[in-house]
PDB file of C-alpha atoms in Angstrom:
ATOM      1  CA  MET A  15      73.870  87.844  35.182  1.00 44.00           C
ATOM      2  CA  SER A  16      71.736  84.748  34.807  1.00 46.00           C
ATOM      3  CA  ASP A  17      72.822  81.628  32.950  1.00 45.00           C
ATOM      4  CA  ASP A  18      71.604  83.320  29.789  1.00 47.00           C
ATOM      5  CA  GLY A  19      73.642  86.475  30.417  1.00 49.00           C
ATOM      6  CA  ILE A  20      70.683  88.615  31.536  1.00 48.00           C
ATOM      7  CA  PRO A  21      71.797  91.202  34.139  1.00 49.00           C
ATOM      8  CA  GLN A  22      70.526  90.419  37.659  1.00 47.00           C
ATOM      9  CA  SER A  23      71.795  92.849  40.272  1.00 51.00           C
ATOM     10  CA  GLY A  24      73.621  91.283  43.230  1.00 51.00           C
ATOM     11  CA  ARG A  25      72.887  87.658  42.355  1.00 63.00           C
ATOM     12  CA  GLY A  26      75.937  86.791  40.298  1.00 67.00           C
ATOM     13  CA  TYR A  27      76.392  84.533  37.292  1.00 67.00           C
ATOM     14  CA  ARG A  28      75.480  80.879  37.778  1.00 64.00           C
ATOM     15  CA  ARG A  29      77.112  78.246  35.600  1.00 65.00           C
ATOM     16  CA  GLY A  30      75.424  75.058  36.771  1.00 62.00           C
ATOM     17  CA  PRO A  31      76.326  74.670  40.476  1.00 65.00           C
ATOM     18  CA  VAL A  32      79.131  77.274  40.201  1.00 69.00           C
ATOM     19  CA  LEU A  33      78.532  80.887  41.316  1.00 67.00           C
ATOM     20  CA  LEU A  34      80.654  83.606  39.681  1.00 74.00           C
ATOM     21  CA  ARG A  35      80.817  87.273  40.691  1.00 70.00           C
ATOM     22  CA  GLY A  36      82.892  90.338  39.934  1.00 75.00           C
ATOM     23  CA  ASN A  37      85.841  89.719  37.657  1.00 76.00           C
ATOM     24  CA  GLN A  38      84.975  85.992  37.518  1.00 76.00           C
ATOM     25  CA  VAL A  39      81.853  86.655  35.393  1.00 77.00           C
ATOM     26  CA  PRO A  40      82.611  85.588  31.790  1.00 77.00           C
ATOM     27  CA  GLN A  41      82.231  88.039  28.931  1.00 78.00           C
ATOM     28  CA  THR A  42      80.371  85.490  26.807  1.00 76.00           C
ATOM     29  CA  THR A  43      77.597  83.024  27.516  1.00 68.00           C
ATOM     30  CA  THR A  44      77.877  79.241  27.424  1.00 64.00           C
ATOM     31  CA  ASP A  45      75.861  79.075  24.191  1.00 64.00           C
ATOM     32  CA  GLN A  46      78.112  81.654  22.535  1.00 72.00           C
ATOM     33  CA  ARG A  47      81.192  79.634  23.354  1.00 70.00           C
ATOM     34  CA  LEU A  48      79.539  76.387  22.244  1.00 66.00           C
ATOM     35  CA  LEU A  49      78.524  77.754  18.856  1.00 72.00           C
ATOM     36  CA  ALA A  50      81.717  79.717  18.149  1.00 74.00           C
ATOM     37  CA  SER A  51      83.447  78.434  15.006  1.00 73.00           C
ATOM     38  CA  ASP A  52      86.977  79.667  15.802  1.00 70.00           C
ATOM     39  CA  GLN A  53      87.702  77.467  18.817  1.00 68.00           C
ATOM     40  CA  GLU A  54      91.033  75.792  19.488  1.00 73.00           C
ATOM     41  CA  SER A  55      91.370  72.229  20.772  1.00 74.00           C
ATOM     42  CA  ASP A  56      92.620  73.203  24.266  1.00 74.00           C
ATOM     43  CA  TRP A  57      89.162  72.461  25.706  1.00 68.00           C
ATOM     44  CA  LEU A  58      89.883  68.744  25.262  1.00 73.00           C
ATOM     45  CA  HIS A  59      92.311  68.987  28.179  1.00 74.00           C
ATOM     46  CA  SER A  60      90.306  71.274  30.461  1.00 80.00           C
ATOM     47  CA  ASP A  61      89.026  70.133  33.863  1.00 80.00           C
ATOM     48  CA  PRO A  62      85.300  70.057  32.933  1.00 80.00           C
ATOM     49  CA  TRP A  63      86.087  67.754  30.004  1.00 82.00           C
ATOM     50  CA  ARG A  64      88.208  65.561  32.274  1.00 83.00           C
ATOM     51  CA  VAL A  65      85.144  65.101  34.470  1.00 88.00           C
ATOM     52  CA  MET A  66      83.363  63.540  31.504  1.00 89.00           C
ATOM     53  CA  ARG A  67      86.282  61.180  30.936  1.00 87.00           C
ATOM     54  CA  ILE A  68      86.302  60.251  34.631  1.00 89.00           C
ATOM     55  CA  GLN A  69      82.573  59.601  34.489  1.00 93.00           C
ATOM     56  CA  SER A  70      83.014  57.393  31.438  1.00 91.00           C
ATOM     57  CA  GLU A  71      85.660  55.320  33.254  1.00 91.00           C
ATOM     58  CA  PHE A  72      83.272  54.642  36.132  1.00 94.00           C
ATOM     59  CA  VAL A  73      80.444  53.790  33.733  1.00 94.00           C
ATOM     60  CA  GLU A  74      82.638  51.403  31.710  1.00 91.00           C
ATOM     61  CA  GLY A  75      84.040  49.780  34.853  1.00 92.00           C
ATOM     62  CA  PHE A  76      80.659  49.303  36.493  1.00 94.00           C
ATOM     63  CA  GLY A  77      79.182  47.962  33.273  1.00 92.00           C
ATOM     64  CA  ALA A  78      81.979  45.460  32.700  1.00 91.00           C
ATOM     65  CA  LEU A  79      82.148  44.132  36.264  1.00 94.00           C
ATOM     66  CA  ALA A  80      78.555  44.351  37.525  1.00 93.00           C
ATOM     67  CA  GLU A  81      77.881  40.659  36.821  1.00 92.00           C
ATOM     68  CA  LEU A  82      81.311  39.387  37.810  1.00 93.00           C
ATOM     69  CA  GLY A  83      80.152  37.533  40.925  1.00 93.00           C
ATOM     70  CA  PRO A  84      82.385  36.738  43.919  1.00 94.00           C
ATOM     71  CA  ALA A  85      85.941  37.931  43.320  1.00 96.00           C
ATOM     72  CA  VAL A  86      89.232  38.507  45.137  1.00 97.00           C
ATOM     73  CA  SER A  87      91.758  41.202  44.261  1.00 97.00           C
ATOM     74  CA  VAL A  88      95.390  40.067  44.177  1.00 98.00           C
ATOM     75  CA  PHE A  89      98.177  42.659  44.423  1.00 97.00           C
ATOM     76  CA  GLY A  90     101.928  42.346  43.978  1.00 97.00           C
ATOM     77  CA  SER A  91     105.020  43.555  42.180  1.00 97.00           C
ATOM     78  CA  ALA A  92     105.119  44.073  38.429  1.00 94.00           C
ATOM     79  CA  ARG A  93     108.875  43.374  38.533  1.00 95.00           C
ATOM     80  CA  THR A  94     108.706  39.752  39.684  1.00 97.00           C
ATOM     81  CA  LYS A  95     110.183  37.345  37.114  1.00 96.00           C
ATOM     82  CA  PRO A  96     108.509  34.073  36.070  1.00 96.00           C
ATOM     83  CA  ASP A  97     111.275  32.002  37.671  1.00 97.00           C
ATOM     84  CA  HIS A  98     110.789  33.642  41.100  1.00 97.00           C
ATOM     85  CA  GLU A  99     109.023  31.862  43.951  1.00 97.00           C
ATOM     86  CA  ASP A 100     106.614  34.795  44.311  1.00 97.00           C
ATOM     87  CA  TYR A 101     105.500  34.264  40.705  1.00 98.00           C
ATOM     88  CA  ARG A 102     104.837  30.584  41.377  1.00 97.00           C
ATOM     89  CA  ALA A 103     102.952  31.517  44.557  1.00 98.00           C
ATOM     90  CA  GLY A 104     100.865  33.978  42.547  1.00 98.00           C
ATOM     91  CA  GLU A 105      99.918  31.256  40.069  1.00 98.00           C
ATOM     92  CA  THR A 106      98.861  29.005  42.941  1.00 98.00           C
ATOM     93  CA  VAL A 107      96.766  31.775  44.496  1.00 98.00           C
ATOM     94  CA  GLY A 108      94.990  32.443  41.193  1.00 98.00           C
ATOM     95  CA  ARG A 109      94.258  28.759  40.598  1.00 98.00           C
ATOM     96  CA  LEU A 110      93.028  28.072  44.135  1.00 98.00           C
ATOM     97  CA  LEU A 111      90.768  31.121  44.139  1.00 98.00           C
ATOM     98  CA  VAL A 112      89.056  29.897  40.969  1.00 98.00           C
ATOM     99  CA  GLU A 113      88.703  26.419  42.465  1.00 97.00           C
ATOM    100  CA  ALA A 114      87.081  28.052  45.501  1.00 97.00           C
ATOM    101  CA  GLY A 115      84.517  29.785  43.274  1.00 96.00           C
ATOM    102  CA  TYR A 116      86.079  33.238  42.909  1.00 97.00           C
ATOM    103  CA  SER A 117      87.095  35.373  39.977  1.00 97.00           C
ATOM    104  CA  VAL A 118      90.560  36.938  40.224  1.00 98.00           C
ATOM    105  CA  ILE A 119      91.152  40.672  39.852  1.00 97.00           C
ATOM    106  CA  THR A 120      94.648  42.122  39.379  1.00 97.00           C
ATOM    107  CA  GLY A 121      96.177  45.286  38.023  1.00 95.00           C
ATOM    108  CA  GLY A 122      96.605  43.455  34.727  1.00 93.00           C
ATOM    109  CA  GLY A 123     100.354  44.019  34.498  1.00 92.00           C
ATOM    110  CA  PRO A 124     103.364  41.692  34.497  1.00 94.00           C
ATOM    111  CA  GLY A 125     105.012  40.006  37.479  1.00 96.00           C
ATOM    112  CA  VAL A 126     102.810  38.780  40.326  1.00 97.00           C
ATOM    113  CA  MET A 127      99.739  40.218  38.623  1.00 97.00           C
ATOM    114  CA  GLU A 128     100.415  38.143  35.521  1.00 97.00           C
ATOM    115  CA  ALA A 129     101.020  35.078  37.676  1.00 98.00           C
ATOM    116  CA  ALA A 130      97.653  35.356  39.421  1.00 98.00           C
ATOM    117  CA  ASN A 131      95.893  35.984  36.110  1.00 97.00           C
ATOM    118  CA  LYS A 132      97.671  32.982  34.612  1.00 98.00           C
ATOM    119  CA  GLY A 133      96.660  30.691  37.453  1.00 98.00           C
ATOM    120  CA  ALA A 134      93.054  31.850  37.195  1.00 97.00           C
ATOM    121  CA  ALA A 135      92.827  31.587  33.407  1.00 96.00           C
ATOM    122  CA  GLU A 136      94.432  28.144  33.245  1.00 97.00           C
ATOM    123  CA  ALA A 137      92.003  26.935  35.925  1.00 97.00           C
ATOM    124  CA  GLY A 138      89.120  27.996  33.681  1.00 96.00           C
ATOM    125  CA  GLY A 139      88.067  31.011  35.744  1.00 96.00           C
ATOM    126  CA  THR A 140      87.447  34.677  35.068  1.00 95.00           C
ATOM    127  CA  SER A 141      90.782  36.490  35.026  1.00 96.00           C
ATOM    128  CA  VAL A 142      90.276  40.248  35.337  1.00 96.00           C
ATOM    129  CA  GLY A 143      92.934  42.868  34.620  1.00 94.00           C
ATOM    130  CA  LEU A 144      92.393  46.504  35.572  1.00 94.00           C
ATOM    131  CA  GLY A 145      95.162  48.233  33.654  1.00 90.00           C
ATOM    132  CA  ILE A 146      96.432  51.774  34.144  1.00 87.00           C
ATOM    133  CA  GLU A 147      97.958  54.246  31.705  1.00 83.00           C
ATOM    134  CA  LEU A 148     101.635  54.528  32.706  1.00 74.00           C
ATOM    135  CA  PRO A 149     104.671  55.718  30.735  1.00 68.00           C
ATOM    136  CA  PHE A 150     106.949  52.834  31.749  1.00 65.00           C
ATOM    137  CA  GLU A 151     104.835  49.657  31.940  1.00 57.00           C
ATOM    138  CA  GLN A 152     103.310  47.526  29.230  1.00 63.00           C
ATOM    139  CA  GLY A 153      99.597  46.936  28.820  1.00 73.00           C
ATOM    140  CA  VAL A 154      97.356  44.165  30.106  1.00 86.00           C
ATOM    141  CA  ASN A 155      99.016  40.743  30.231  1.00 91.00           C
ATOM    142  CA  GLU A 156      98.008  37.892  27.924  1.00 92.00           C
ATOM    143  CA  PHE A 157      96.284  35.846  30.657  1.00 95.00           C
ATOM    144  CA  VAL A 158      93.544  38.416  31.252  1.00 94.00           C
ATOM    145  CA  ASN A 159      90.217  37.373  29.734  1.00 93.00           C
ATOM    146  CA  LEU A 160      88.311  40.439  30.978  1.00 93.00           C
ATOM    147  CA  GLY A 161      90.341  43.624  30.810  1.00 91.00           C
ATOM    148  CA  ILE A 162      89.663  47.322  31.378  1.00 91.00           C
ATOM    149  CA  ASN A 163      92.223  50.078  30.964  1.00 88.00           C
ATOM    150  CA  PHE A 164      92.014  53.239  33.087  1.00 89.00           C
ATOM    151  CA  ARG A 165      93.467  56.718  32.847  1.00 86.00           C
ATOM    152  CA  TYR A 166      92.820  57.558  36.493  1.00 89.00           C
ATOM    153  CA  PHE A 167      94.138  55.682  39.510  1.00 90.00           C
ATOM    154  CA  PHE A 168      91.165  56.552  41.719  1.00 91.00           C
ATOM    155  CA  ALA A 169      88.623  55.138  39.253  1.00 92.00           C
ATOM    156  CA  ARG A 170      90.671  51.946  38.999  1.00 92.00           C
ATOM    157  CA  LYS A 171      90.979  51.659  42.789  1.00 92.00           C
ATOM    158  CA  THR A 172      87.213  51.895  43.137  1.00 93.00           C
ATOM    159  CA  MET A 173      86.836  48.821  40.926  1.00 94.00           C
ATOM    160  CA  PHE A 174      89.380  46.861  42.990  1.00 93.00           C
ATOM    161  CA  LEU A 175      87.349  47.568  46.119  1.00 91.00           C
ATOM    162  CA  LYS A 176      83.780  47.530  44.861  1.00 92.00           C
ATOM    163  CA  TYR A 177      83.884  44.118  43.216  1.00 93.00           C
ATOM    164  CA  ALA A 178      86.138  42.175  45.603  1.00 93.00           C
ATOM    165  CA  GLN A 179      85.146  40.085  48.609  1.00 91.00           C
ATOM    166  CA  GLY A 180      88.758  40.000  49.806  1.00 93.00           C
ATOM    167  CA  PHE A 181      92.357  41.007  49.119  1.00 96.00           C
ATOM    168  CA  ILE A 182      95.489  38.885  48.869  1.00 98.00           C
ATOM    169  CA  VAL A 183      98.657  40.970  48.892  1.00 98.00           C
ATOM    170  CA  MET A 184     101.898  39.468  47.621  1.00 98.00           C
ATOM    171  CA  PRO A 185     105.332  41.146  47.933  1.00 98.00           C
ATOM    172  CA  GLY A 186     105.345  44.395  46.002  1.00 97.00           C
ATOM    173  CA  GLY A 187     106.559  47.976  45.856  1.00 96.00           C
ATOM    174  CA  PHE A 188     105.014  51.394  46.387  1.00 95.00           C
ATOM    175  CA  GLY A 189     101.957  50.622  44.246  1.00 93.00           C
ATOM    176  CA  THR A 190     101.254  47.523  46.314  1.00 96.00           C
ATOM    177  CA  PHE A 191     101.815  49.486  49.551  1.00 96.00           C
ATOM    178  CA  ASP A 192      99.336  52.090  48.356  1.00 95.00           C
ATOM    179  CA  GLU A 193      96.660  49.501  47.570  1.00 94.00           C
ATOM    180  CA  LEU A 194      97.285  47.662  50.845  1.00 95.00           C
ATOM    181  CA  PHE A 195      97.045  50.705  53.100  1.00 95.00           C
ATOM    182  CA  GLU A 196      94.049  52.136  51.285  1.00 93.00           C
ATOM    183  CA  ALA A 197      92.217  48.845  51.880  1.00 93.00           C
ATOM    184  CA  VAL A 198      93.292  48.796  55.553  1.00 94.00           C
ATOM    185  CA  THR A 199      92.175  52.408  56.002  1.00 93.00           C
ATOM    186  CA  LEU A 200      88.755  51.794  54.474  1.00 91.00           C
ATOM    187  CA  VAL A 201      88.172  48.775  56.717  1.00 90.00           C
ATOM    188  CA  GLN A 202      89.463  50.584  59.812  1.00 91.00           C
ATOM    189  CA  THR A 203      87.223  53.615  59.214  1.00 90.00           C
ATOM    190  CA  HIS A 204      84.211  51.440  58.267  1.00 86.00           C
ATOM    191  CA  LYS A 205      83.984  53.020  54.838  1.00 85.00           C
ATOM    192  CA  VAL A 206      83.588  49.519  53.437  1.00 81.00           C
ATOM    193  CA  THR A 207      82.056  46.375  54.847  1.00 76.00           C
ATOM    194  CA  GLN A 208      84.850  44.405  56.478  1.00 79.00           C
ATOM    195  CA  PHE A 209      86.546  41.864  54.227  1.00 86.00           C
ATOM    196  CA  PRO A 210      89.501  39.471  54.596  1.00 93.00           C
ATOM    197  CA  LEU A 211      92.920  40.924  53.837  1.00 96.00           C
ATOM    198  CA  VAL A 212      95.868  38.513  53.656  1.00 97.00           C
ATOM    199  CA  LEU A 213      99.579  39.263  53.320  1.00 98.00           C
ATOM    200  CA  VAL A 214     101.645  36.479  51.740  1.00 98.00           C
ATOM    201  CA  GLY A 215     105.324  36.390  52.733  1.00 97.00           C
ATOM    202  CA  LYS A 216     106.327  36.520  56.398  1.00 97.00           C
ATOM    203  CA  GLU A 217     109.916  37.515  55.644  1.00 97.00           C
ATOM    204  CA  TYR A 218     108.789  40.318  53.332  1.00 98.00           C
ATOM    205  CA  TRP A 219     105.922  41.752  55.408  1.00 98.00           C
ATOM    206  CA  GLY A 220     107.043  40.743  58.893  1.00 97.00           C
ATOM    207  CA  GLY A 221     109.233  43.796  59.488  1.00 97.00           C
ATOM    208  CA  LEU A 222     106.448  46.167  58.481  1.00 96.00           C
ATOM    209  CA  LEU A 223     103.929  44.505  60.786  1.00 96.00           C
ATOM    210  CA  GLU A 224     106.460  44.504  63.643  1.00 96.00           C
ATOM    211  CA  TRP A 225     107.033  48.238  63.172  1.00 97.00           C
ATOM    212  CA  ILE A 226     103.276  48.831  63.216  1.00 96.00           C
ATOM    213  CA  ARG A 227     102.997  46.785  66.418  1.00 95.00           C
ATOM    214  CA  SER A 228     106.049  48.153  68.240  1.00 96.00           C
ATOM    215  CA  THR A 229     105.884  51.773  67.086  1.00 97.00           C
ATOM    216  CA  ALA A 230     102.468  52.862  65.785  1.00 96.00           C
ATOM    217  CA  LEU A 231     100.537  50.874  68.403  1.00 96.00           C
ATOM    218  CA  VAL A 232     102.824  51.967  71.262  1.00 96.00           C
ATOM    219  CA  HIS A 233     102.590  55.574  70.053  1.00 96.00           C
ATOM    220  CA  GLY A 234      98.801  55.334  70.248  1.00 95.00           C
ATOM    221  CA  THR A 235      98.115  56.111  66.592  1.00 95.00           C
ATOM    222  CA  ILE A 236      96.311  52.801  66.036  1.00 94.00           C
ATOM    223  CA  SER A 237      94.431  50.359  68.279  1.00 93.00           C
ATOM    224  CA  ASP A 238      94.881  46.654  69.014  1.00 92.00           C
ATOM    225  CA  ALA A 239      91.851  45.862  66.869  1.00 91.00           C
ATOM    226  CA  ASP A 240      93.516  47.456  63.835  1.00 92.00           C
ATOM    227  CA  LEU A 241      96.222  44.781  63.907  1.00 91.00           C
ATOM    228  CA  ASP A 242      93.578  42.128  63.294  1.00 91.00           C
ATOM    229  CA  ILE A 243      92.665  43.584  59.891  1.00 93.00           C
ATOM    230  CA  MET A 244      95.661  41.885  58.240  1.00 95.00           C
ATOM    231  CA  TYR A 245      96.429  38.156  58.297  1.00 96.00           C
ATOM    232  CA  LEU A 246     100.011  37.029  57.576  1.00 97.00           C
ATOM    233  CA  THR A 247     101.056  33.700  56.079  1.00 97.00           C
ATOM    234  CA  ASP A 248     103.736  32.086  53.911  1.00 97.00           C
ATOM    235  CA  ASP A 249     101.384  29.518  52.373  1.00 97.00           C
ATOM    236  CA  PRO A 250      99.319  30.469  49.278  1.00 97.00           C
ATOM    237  CA  ALA A 251      96.826  27.705  50.103  1.00 97.00           C
ATOM    238  CA  GLU A 252      96.397  29.059  53.628  1.00 97.00           C
ATOM    239  CA  ALA A 253      95.914  32.555  52.204  1.00 97.00           C
ATOM    240  CA  VAL A 254      93.044  31.381  50.004  1.00 97.00           C
ATOM    241  CA  ARG A 255      91.593  29.253  52.798  1.00 96.00           C
ATOM    242  CA  HIS A 256      91.589  32.247  55.149  1.00 96.00           C
ATOM    243  CA  VAL A 257      89.850  34.421  52.554  1.00 95.00           C
ATOM    244  CA  VAL A 258      87.137  31.796  52.030  1.00 93.00           C
ATOM    245  CA  GLU A 259      86.578  31.103  55.721  1.00 93.00           C
ATOM    246  CA  ARG A 260      86.708  34.735  56.800  1.00 90.00           C
ATOM    247  CA  ALA A 261      84.377  35.788  53.977  1.00 87.00           C
ATOM    248  CA  HIS A 262      81.813  33.210  55.122  1.00 87.00           C
ATOM    249  CA  GLN A 263      82.236  34.366  58.725  1.00 88.00           C
ATOM    250  CA  ILE A 264      81.745  38.034  57.785  1.00 85.00           C
ATOM    251  CA  ALA A 265      78.672  37.169  55.711  1.00 83.00           C
ATOM    252  CA  ALA A 266      77.177  35.249  58.659  1.00 87.00           C
ATOM    253  CA  GLU A 267      77.924  38.144  61.024  1.00 84.00           C
ATOM    254  CA  GLN A 268      76.284  40.608  58.647  1.00 84.00           C
ATOM    255  CA  ALA A 269      73.215  38.390  58.264  1.00 86.00           C
ATOM    256  CA  ALA A 270      72.904  38.029  62.046  1.00 88.00           C
ATOM    257  CA  LEU A 271      73.255  41.790  62.487  1.00 85.00           C
ATOM    258  CA  GLN A 272      70.589  42.490  59.885  1.00 88.00           C
ATOM    259  CA  ALA A 273      68.255  39.968  61.527  1.00 90.00           C
ATOM    260  CA  ALA A 274      68.820  41.589  64.930  1.00 90.00           C
ATOM    261  CA  VAL A 275      68.124  45.045  63.526  1.00 89.00           C
ATOM    262  CA  ALA A 276      64.952  43.793  61.821  1.00 89.00           C
ATOM    263  CA  ALA A 277      63.766  42.134  65.054  1.00 89.00           C
ATOM    264  CA  GLU A 278      64.456  45.285  67.058  1.00 86.00           C
ATOM    265  CA  ARG A 279      62.596  47.395  64.524  1.00 87.00           C
ATOM    266  CA  ALA A 280      59.610  45.015  64.632  1.00 87.00           C
ATOM    267  CA  THR A 281      59.572  45.191  68.441  1.00 86.00           C
ATOM    268  CA  GLU A 282      59.648  49.002  68.380  1.00 83.00           C
ATOM    269  CA  GLU A 283      56.832  49.126  65.824  1.00 83.00           C
ATOM    270  CA  ALA A 284      54.724  46.744  67.921  1.00 84.00           C
ATOM    271  CA  ALA A 285      55.306  48.914  71.007  1.00 82.00           C
ATOM    272  CA  VAL A 286      54.221  52.046  69.136  1.00 82.00           C
ATOM    273  CA  GLU A 287      51.063  50.380  67.857  1.00 74.00           C
ATOM    274  CA  GLY A 288      50.174  49.180  71.380  1.00 66.00           C
ATOM    275  CA  PRO A 289      47.813  46.344  72.296  1.00 63.00           C
ATOM    276  CA  GLY A 290      44.904  45.737  69.980  1.00 57.00           C
ATOM    277  CA  LEU A 291      41.424  46.871  70.933  1.00 52.00           C
ATOM    278  CA  PRO A 292      39.221  44.136  72.460  1.00 56.00           C
ATOM    279  CA  SER A 293      36.803  42.519  70.109  1.00 52.00           C
ATOM    280  CA  THR A 294      33.133  43.457  70.457  1.00 52.00           C
ATOM    281  CA  LEU A 295      32.399  39.742  70.490  1.00 52.00           C
ATOM    282  CA  ASP A 296      34.540  39.103  73.596  1.00 52.00           C
ATOM    283  CA  GLY A 297      32.377  37.648  76.358  1.00 50.00           C
ATOM    284  CA  ALA A 298      29.387  37.246  74.063  1.00 44.00           C
TER     285      ALA A 298
END
């Protein structure tokens, strides 16, 4: 059958990009189902409708953050209390990033995320919170002045990556590990332009990095260069300083690379064109 339900021998039924044959061919057409008056509400939870919701999350995220300017994503535990040293470090990171000309992006929750948002907001900067629908955590914290709430983790993660010029990762749990290793993987595989990635807390992260060095590297599952993706420090000010300096360095390297590519292309084009024909006036 065609899309309109007209029999077409051997070609199957096409529903957009999907091809259906045999017992997969529906008994009614798309228009019949659309115009039927006795429908239930189950379609609201079907996969095709979810695609529309996913699309809307990307559209809303892109629209809200497109003019954000330079930004750094800060990750860390939602369980950190305001009287903890990690919370105070998060505030310092948020404030220093704003003073360095960056907006601050967090997951919008409590703990370290709230601390970074607080530091950014109190410094007069843009404090972004990318919230997620979870059954056990509260919504966006009060220090966010630009907030977006997501249903889907992967849409939210795209916003963390797309609009950040660097990552600062404070002590955190499985969610923080997930965000950290996704960022490392994308840099390692060149799926994103390289950006600075700083871990704050030598005591917290040191054991993990030592395992990577003594086990993963020795086993041959990563290379020496992969260890350079992450920078470890105890000092929030040093973390921000590294992000700023490394971001400038990466930008300079990218500009030099683009200039070299442009020069090489110009040379190749000149070689293809060959020397110009002599002027008829030469020797006159």
